[in-house]
């Protein structure tokens, strides 16, 4: 079976700055993989390199379903890659159906199949009832679903989503999630860049944490949690006690903490402290909860 | 490539067709704008012989300016949104889109020129030759395509350049000898004017000399090749560097 994405010695520089440097990476077909990481980590750059929109500075191997990613042959490629960025990819004056049809024609979908493929793409995204509405009249969530339909009409084997639910309310986001899950069920390989941990835990088979252009962590959502343990403790304290508290925790073997500030003071989250008695013995008033991917994100981002 | 161009043209037309304000502009506002200068300025300062030529040079210029302004507006929308990457990913470049979109826009504005010609001829009694107008506008279209390819390349190269290009239309109008023949242009400007395809089309309209059309055609072909080579280079640069100007 083909490998969906295969990367070896991939590098992208912008001037003197290396924004992406990946030694090796493979993504298997039919899976949903999330690229997560802080802003500027290189997630979008990686998506644009895989899609062929941008050219790498260096790439020993960069293939999609064993076909080299090369802009000059992209049009003639039989392995279509769909890219969904945001609703600005839609032409507002055109209807949803026309937007999808536009892409079908650009990607040389045979005339005999075009109408059916457009219909199927709209149906897959649950937007058939809005097919004849102009794109600019749709809500943000519906626009994004229309955008996904636009990408699906070419029957891509790989679908790249760059923050697919950015700016969407929870209901709209849920509708997009349902669409993505349906795509996985249909055997399409999905790669999604996201900051939303709910998307990562609910949708993804695999998570790649990218920071400073490198893959820092790679595993299932559950495996990613191993970076923070099973439980975390959160202590609220005034700003002037922060350094003292951290020093006390460090003396008791609690090396990793995350600090957040709000109008009430400081929230200190202790990450590698499975035993609450340590904090009790220090007299802290704390809250204990199960670790989640947001904690893993903060640790891996080096916050 | 032909299929891509036709597809882009088709959907460019659909976007125009659906925009009612666009048709108001093309069929009413623009013809009025094209006819009024003739009535207000031409009669006062041009002789009858010059008036007839100015009628057509003015129409040709209005056509050029309208197409350029419309394309600039859309270029701004495309380059400042995810449509740019969408088009590059679909076509492997932007040439097909530029030709398709700008070509269709040219056809739409030809309708405007036709209405203006009709207004001048039938409504106001001026002697008009639709054939001469079609020749003039037809030869101008490749030059407009070349200019828009240059503009898009500039935009990819330096970003935020569209307002600057907008203001250079005034310079182009002078060099194109819209309101006067080449002989009336100051000597210092003539070398630049000689390189302007639209100037040679207007020279034909001013003087009736057929060879000027051949020069215009030759310059248009050279401009097309050079302009699209430039744009292709700028697209390759954008894909290599990932930015337009200094922004990504």
CSV table of C-alpha atoms in Angstrom, one decimal, chain A:
chain,number,residue,atom,x,y,z
A,1,UNK,CA,0.0,0.0,0.0
A,2,UNK,CA,1.2,3.5,-0.8
A,3,UNK,CA,2.4,5.8,2.0
A,4,UNK,CA,0.3,8.9,2.0
A,5,UNK,CA,3.1,11.3,2.8
A,6,UNK,CA,6.8,10.5,2.9
A,7,UNK,CA,9.3,13.1,3.9
A,8,UNK,CA,13.1,12.8,4.1
A,9,UNK,CA,15.5,15.7,4.8
A,10,UNK,CA,12.9,18.4,4.2
A,11,UNK,CA,14.0,21.9,4.9
A,12,UNK,CA,12.5,25.3,4.2
A,13,UNK,CA,14.4,28.5,4.8
A,14,UNK,CA,13.1,32.0,4.5
A,15,UNK,CA,16.2,34.1,4.0
A,16,UNK,CA,18.6,33.2,6.8
A,17,UNK,CA,15.9,31.7,9.0
A,18,UNK,CA,15.2,28.0,8.9
A,19,UNK,CA,11.5,27.6,9.5
A,20,UNK,CA,11.2,23.9,8.9
A,21,UNK,CA,13.7,21.1,9.3
A,22,UNK,CA,12.3,17.5,9.3
A,23,UNK,CA,14.6,14.5,9.0
A,24,UNK,CA,12.0,11.9,8.3
A,25,UNK,CA,8.2,11.6,8.5
A,26,UNK,CA,5.7,9.2,7.1
A,27,UNK,CA,1.9,9.4,7.3
A,28,UNK,CA,-0.1,6.3,6.5
A,29,UNK,CA,-3.2,6.4,4.3
A,30,UNK,CA,-6.7,6.6,5.7
A,31,UNK,CA,-5.6,8.3,8.9
A,32,UNK,CA,-6.3,11.6,10.5
A,33,UNK,CA,-3.2,13.3,11.7
A,34,UNK,CA,-3.1,16.6,13.6
A,35,UNK,CA,-0.2,19.0,13.3
A,36,UNK,CA,-0.2,21.1,16.5
A,37,UNK,CA,2.3,23.7,17.8
A,38,UNK,CA,2.6,27.3,18.7
A,39,UNK,CA,2.3,30.1,16.2
A,40,UNK,CA,5.2,30.3,13.8
A,41,UNK,CA,6.2,26.7,14.5
A,42,UNK,CA,6.1,25.7,10.9
A,43,UNK,CA,2.7,23.9,10.6
A,44,UNK,CA,1.3,25.9,7.8
A,45,UNK,CA,4.7,25.8,6.0
A,46,UNK,CA,4.7,22.1,6.2
A,47,UNK,CA,1.1,21.9,4.7
A,48,UNK,CA,2.1,24.3,1.9
A,49,UNK,CA,5.1,22.2,1.1
A,50,UNK,CA,3.2,19.0,1.0
A,51,UNK,CA,0.5,20.6,-1.2
A,52,UNK,CA,3.1,21.9,-3.6
A,53,UNK,CA,2.1,25.5,-3.3
A,54,UNK,CA,5.6,26.3,-1.9
A,55,UNK,CA,8.9,24.9,-3.0
A,56,UNK,CA,11.2,23.4,-0.4
A,57,UNK,CA,14.7,24.7,0.1
A,58,UNK,CA,15.9,21.1,0.2
A,59,UNK,CA,14.0,17.8,0.1
A,60,UNK,CA,15.6,14.4,-0.4
A,61,UNK,CA,12.2,12.8,-0.5
A,62,UNK,CA,8.8,14.6,-0.5
A,63,UNK,CA,6.1,12.4,-1.9
A,64,UNK,CA,2.4,12.1,-1.7
A,65,UNK,CA,1.2,8.5,-2.3
A,66,UNK,CA,4.7,7.8,-3.7
A,67,UNK,CA,4.4,10.6,-6.3
A,68,UNK,CA,6.9,13.5,-6.0
A,69,UNK,CA,5.4,16.8,-5.1
A,70,UNK,CA,6.4,19.0,-7.9
A,71,UNK,CA,4.5,22.1,-8.9
A,72,UNK,CA,5.1,21.7,-12.6
A,73,UNK,CA,3.5,18.3,-12.7
A,74,UNK,CA,0.8,19.0,-10.1
A,75,UNK,CA,-1.9,19.6,-12.8
A,76,UNK,CA,-1.2,16.3,-14.4
A,77,UNK,CA,-1.0,14.4,-11.2
A,78,UNK,CA,-3.4,11.6,-10.6
A,79,UNK,CA,-3.0,11.9,-6.9
A,80,UNK,CA,-5.0,14.9,-6.0
A,81,UNK,CA,-4.4,16.8,-2.9
A,82,UNK,CA,-7.1,19.0,-1.5
A,83,UNK,CA,-6.2,22.0,0.5
A,84,UNK,CA,-8.7,23.8,2.8
A,85,UNK,CA,-7.4,27.0,4.4
A,86,UNK,CA,-10.3,29.4,5.0
A,87,UNK,CA,-13.4,30.6,3.4
A,88,UNK,CA,-11.6,33.3,1.4
A,89,UNK,CA,-10.8,30.5,-1.0
A,90,UNK,CA,-14.4,30.8,-2.1
A,91,UNK,CA,-15.6,33.2,-4.7
A,92,UNK,CA,-18.3,35.1,-3.0
A,93,UNK,CA,-20.4,36.1,-6.0
A,94,UNK,CA,-20.6,32.5,-7.2
A,95,UNK,CA,-23.0,30.0,-5.6
A,96,UNK,CA,-21.8,27.1,-3.6
A,97,UNK,CA,-22.4,24.8,-6.5
A,98,UNK,CA,-20.6,27.0,-8.9
A,99,UNK,CA,-17.6,27.2,-6.6
A,100,UNK,CA,-17.4,23.5,-6.4
A,101,UNK,CA,-18.0,23.2,-10.2
A,102,UNK,CA,-15.2,25.7,-10.8
A,103,UNK,CA,-12.7,23.4,-9.1
A,104,UNK,CA,-14.1,20.3,-10.8
A,105,UNK,CA,-13.4,21.9,-14.1
A,106,UNK,CA,-9.9,23.2,-13.2
A,107,UNK,CA,-9.0,19.8,-12.1
A,108,UNK,CA,-10.2,18.2,-15.3
A,109,UNK,CA,-13.0,16.1,-13.7
A,110,UNK,CA,-14.6,14.4,-16.8
A,111,UNK,CA,-17.7,16.1,-18.1
A,112,UNK,CA,-19.7,12.9,-17.7
A,113,UNK,CA,-18.9,12.7,-14.0
A,114,UNK,CA,-18.9,16.3,-13.1
A,115,UNK,CA,-22.5,16.8,-12.1
A,116,UNK,CA,-22.5,13.7,-9.9
A,117,UNK,CA,-19.1,14.6,-8.3
A,118,UNK,CA,-20.4,18.0,-7.4
A,119,UNK,CA,-23.6,16.6,-6.0
A,120,UNK,CA,-21.6,14.0,-4.0
A,121,UNK,CA,-19.2,16.6,-2.6
A,122,UNK,CA,-22.0,18.9,-1.5
A,123,UNK,CA,-23.8,15.9,0.1
A,124,UNK,CA,-20.7,14.8,1.9
A,125,UNK,CA,-20.5,18.2,3.6
A,126,UNK,CA,-24.2,18.4,4.3
A,127,UNK,CA,-24.6,21.6,2.3
A,128,UNK,CA,-26.8,20.4,-0.6
A,129,UNK,CA,-29.7,22.6,0.6
A,130,UNK,CA,-27.6,25.7,0.2
A,131,UNK,CA,-26.1,24.8,-3.2
A,132,UNK,CA,-27.7,27.6,-5.0
A,133,UNK,CA,-26.9,30.3,-2.5
A,134,UNK,CA,-24.1,32.7,-3.2
A,135,UNK,CA,-21.1,31.9,-1.0
A,136,UNK,CA,-21.0,35.4,0.5
A,137,UNK,CA,-24.4,34.9,2.0
A,138,UNK,CA,-23.4,31.9,4.1
A,139,UNK,CA,-22.4,31.8,7.7
A,140,UNK,CA,-18.7,31.2,8.6
A,141,UNK,CA,-19.4,27.6,9.4
A,142,UNK,CA,-21.3,26.9,6.2
A,143,UNK,CA,-18.6,28.7,4.2
A,144,UNK,CA,-16.0,26.4,5.7
A,145,UNK,CA,-18.1,23.3,4.8
A,146,UNK,CA,-18.6,24.7,1.3
A,147,UNK,CA,-14.9,25.1,1.1
A,148,UNK,CA,-14.3,21.5,2.1
A,149,UNK,CA,-16.8,20.4,-0.5
A,150,UNK,CA,-14.8,22.5,-3.0
A,151,UNK,CA,-11.7,20.5,-2.1
A,152,UNK,CA,-13.6,17.2,-2.1
A,153,UNK,CA,-15.0,17.4,-5.6
A,154,UNK,CA,-11.6,16.4,-7.1
A,155,UNK,CA,-11.7,13.2,-5.0
A,156,UNK,CA,-8.5,13.9,-3.3
A,157,UNK,CA,-6.7,11.0,-1.6
A,158,UNK,CA,-5.1,13.5,0.8
A,159,UNK,CA,-6.9,16.4,2.3
A,160,UNK,CA,-4.9,19.2,4.1
A,161,UNK,CA,-6.8,21.4,6.5
A,162,UNK,CA,-5.3,24.5,7.9
A,163,UNK,CA,-7.1,25.4,11.1
A,164,UNK,CA,-10.5,24.2,9.7
A,165,UNK,CA,-12.6,25.4,12.7
A,166,UNK,CA,-10.8,28.7,13.3
A,167,UNK,CA,-13.4,31.4,14.1
A,168,UNK,CA,-16.3,29.0,14.2
A,169,UNK,CA,-18.7,28.7,17.1
A,170,UNK,CA,-19.0,25.3,18.8
A,171,UNK,CA,-22.0,24.2,16.8
A,172,UNK,CA,-20.4,25.1,13.5
A,173,UNK,CA,-17.2,23.5,14.6
A,174,UNK,CA,-19.1,20.3,15.5
A,175,UNK,CA,-20.5,20.1,12.0
A,176,UNK,CA,-17.1,20.4,10.5
A,177,UNK,CA,-15.8,17.6,12.8
A,178,UNK,CA,-18.6,15.4,11.6
A,179,UNK,CA,-17.5,16.1,8.0
A,180,UNK,CA,-13.9,15.2,8.8
A,181,UNK,CA,-14.9,12.0,10.6
A,182,UNK,CA,-17.0,11.0,7.6
A,183,UNK,CA,-14.0,11.6,5.3
A,184,UNK,CA,-11.9,9.3,7.5
A,185,UNK,CA,-14.6,6.7,7.1
A,186,UNK,CA,-14.4,7.1,3.4
A,187,UNK,CA,-10.7,6.3,3.4
A,188,UNK,CA,-9.4,9.8,2.7
A,189,UNK,CA,-6.1,10.7,4.5
A,190,UNK,CA,-6.6,13.9,6.5
A,191,UNK,CA,-4.0,16.2,7.9
A,192,UNK,CA,-5.2,19.1,10.0
A,193,UNK,CA,-3.3,22.0,11.5
A,194,UNK,CA,-5.0,23.1,14.6
A,195,UNK,CA,-4.7,24.8,17.9
A,196,UNK,CA,-7.9,23.3,19.3
A,197,UNK,CA,-7.2,20.4,21.5
A,198,UNK,CA,-10.7,19.1,21.3
A,199,UNK,CA,-10.1,18.5,17.6
A,200,UNK,CA,-6.9,16.7,18.4
A,201,UNK,CA,-8.4,14.4,21.0
A,202,UNK,CA,-11.7,13.7,19.2
A,203,UNK,CA,-10.6,13.4,15.6
A,204,UNK,CA,-7.0,12.4,15.4
A,205,UNK,CA,-5.3,9.1,15.2
A,206,UNK,CA,-1.9,10.6,15.5
A,207,UNK,CA,-0.5,14.0,16.6
A,208,UNK,CA,2.7,15.7,15.6
A,209,UNK,CA,3.8,18.5,17.8
A,210,UNK,CA,5.9,20.9,15.7
A,211,UNK,CA,8.0,23.6,17.4
A,212,UNK,CA,10.7,25.7,15.9
A,213,UNK,CA,10.4,23.8,12.6
A,214,UNK,CA,11.0,20.4,14.1
A,215,UNK,CA,8.8,17.5,15.1
A,216,UNK,CA,9.1,17.6,18.9
A,217,UNK,CA,6.6,14.9,19.7
A,218,UNK,CA,4.9,12.2,17.7
A,219,UNK,CA,2.2,9.8,18.8
A,220,UNK,CA,-1.4,9.2,19.5
A,221,UNK,CA,-3.3,11.7,21.7
A,222,UNK,CA,-3.0,9.3,24.6
A,223,UNK,CA,0.8,9.0,24.0
A,224,UNK,CA,1.2,12.7,24.0
A,225,UNK,CA,-0.3,12.9,27.4
A,226,UNK,CA,2.7,10.9,28.7
A,227,UNK,CA,4.6,14.1,28.6
A,228,UNK,CA,2.6,15.5,31.4
A,229,UNK,CA,1.5,12.5,33.4
A,230,UNK,CA,-2.0,11.5,34.4
A,231,UNK,CA,-2.8,14.3,36.8
A,232,UNK,CA,-1.9,17.9,37.2
A,233,UNK,CA,-2.3,20.2,40.1
A,234,UNK,CA,-3.2,23.9,39.9
A,235,UNK,CA,-2.3,26.3,42.6
A,236,UNK,CA,-3.5,29.9,42.8
A,237,UNK,CA,-1.2,32.3,44.4
A,238,UNK,CA,-0.2,36.0,44.4
A,239,UNK,CA,2.4,37.1,42.0
A,240,UNK,CA,5.0,37.9,44.7
A,241,UNK,CA,5.0,34.3,45.9
A,242,UNK,CA,5.6,32.7,42.5
A,243,UNK,CA,9.3,32.3,42.6
A,244,UNK,CA,9.3,31.1,46.2
A,245,UNK,CA,6.6,28.5,45.4
A,246,UNK,CA,8.5,27.3,42.3
A,247,UNK,CA,11.6,26.9,44.4
A,248,UNK,CA,9.7,24.9,47.0
A,249,UNK,CA,8.2,22.6,44.4
A,250,UNK,CA,11.6,22.1,42.8
A,251,UNK,CA,13.1,21.1,46.1
A,252,UNK,CA,10.4,18.3,46.3
A,253,UNK,CA,11.1,17.0,42.8
A,254,UNK,CA,8.4,19.0,40.9
A,255,UNK,CA,10.5,20.3,38.1
A,256,UNK,CA,7.9,21.3,35.5
A,257,UNK,CA,5.4,23.9,36.1
A,258,UNK,CA,3.3,26.1,33.8
A,259,UNK,CA,2.3,29.6,34.8
A,260,UNK,CA,-0.7,31.6,33.7
A,261,UNK,CA,-1.7,35.0,34.9
A,262,UNK,CA,-5.1,36.5,35.2
A,263,UNK,CA,-6.7,39.4,37.0
A,264,UNK,CA,-6.8,37.5,40.2
A,265,UNK,CA,-3.2,36.6,40.3
A,266,UNK,CA,-1.2,33.6,39.1
A,267,UNK,CA,-2.2,30.1,38.3
A,268,UNK,CA,0.7,27.7,38.7
A,269,UNK,CA,0.2,24.2,37.2
A,270,UNK,CA,2.4,21.5,38.5
A,271,UNK,CA,2.9,18.8,35.9
A,272,UNK,CA,5.0,16.0,37.2
A,273,UNK,CA,3.5,15.7,40.6
A,274,UNK,CA,1.3,12.5,40.8
A,275,UNK,CA,1.1,12.6,44.5
A,276,UNK,CA,-1.1,15.4,46.0
A,277,UNK,CA,0.5,14.9,49.5
A,278,UNK,CA,3.6,16.7,48.3
A,279,UNK,CA,1.5,19.8,47.8
A,280,UNK,CA,-0.5,19.2,51.0
A,281,UNK,CA,2.7,19.0,53.0
A,282,UNK,CA,3.7,22.4,51.6
A,283,UNK,CA,0.4,23.9,52.7
A,284,UNK,CA,-0.8,24.8,49.3
A,285,UNK,CA,-4.4,25.2,48.4
A,286,UNK,CA,-4.7,23.4,45.1
A,287,UNK,CA,-7.0,21.8,42.6
A,288,UNK,CA,-6.3,18.4,41.2
A,289,UNK,CA,-7.6,17.3,37.8
A,290,UNK,CA,-6.8,14.9,35.0
A,291,UNK,CA,-4.1,16.0,32.6
A,292,UNK,CA,-5.3,17.0,29.1
A,293,UNK,CA,-3.7,17.8,25.8
A,294,UNK,CA,-3.6,21.5,26.6
A,295,UNK,CA,-1.2,20.7,29.3
A,296,UNK,CA,0.9,18.7,26.9
A,297,UNK,CA,0.8,21.5,24.4
A,298,UNK,CA,2.1,24.0,27.0
A,299,UNK,CA,4.9,21.6,28.1
A,300,UNK,CA,6.0,20.8,24.6
A,301,UNK,CA,5.8,24.4,23.5
A,302,UNK,CA,8.3,25.1,26.3
A,303,UNK,CA,6.0,27.5,28.1
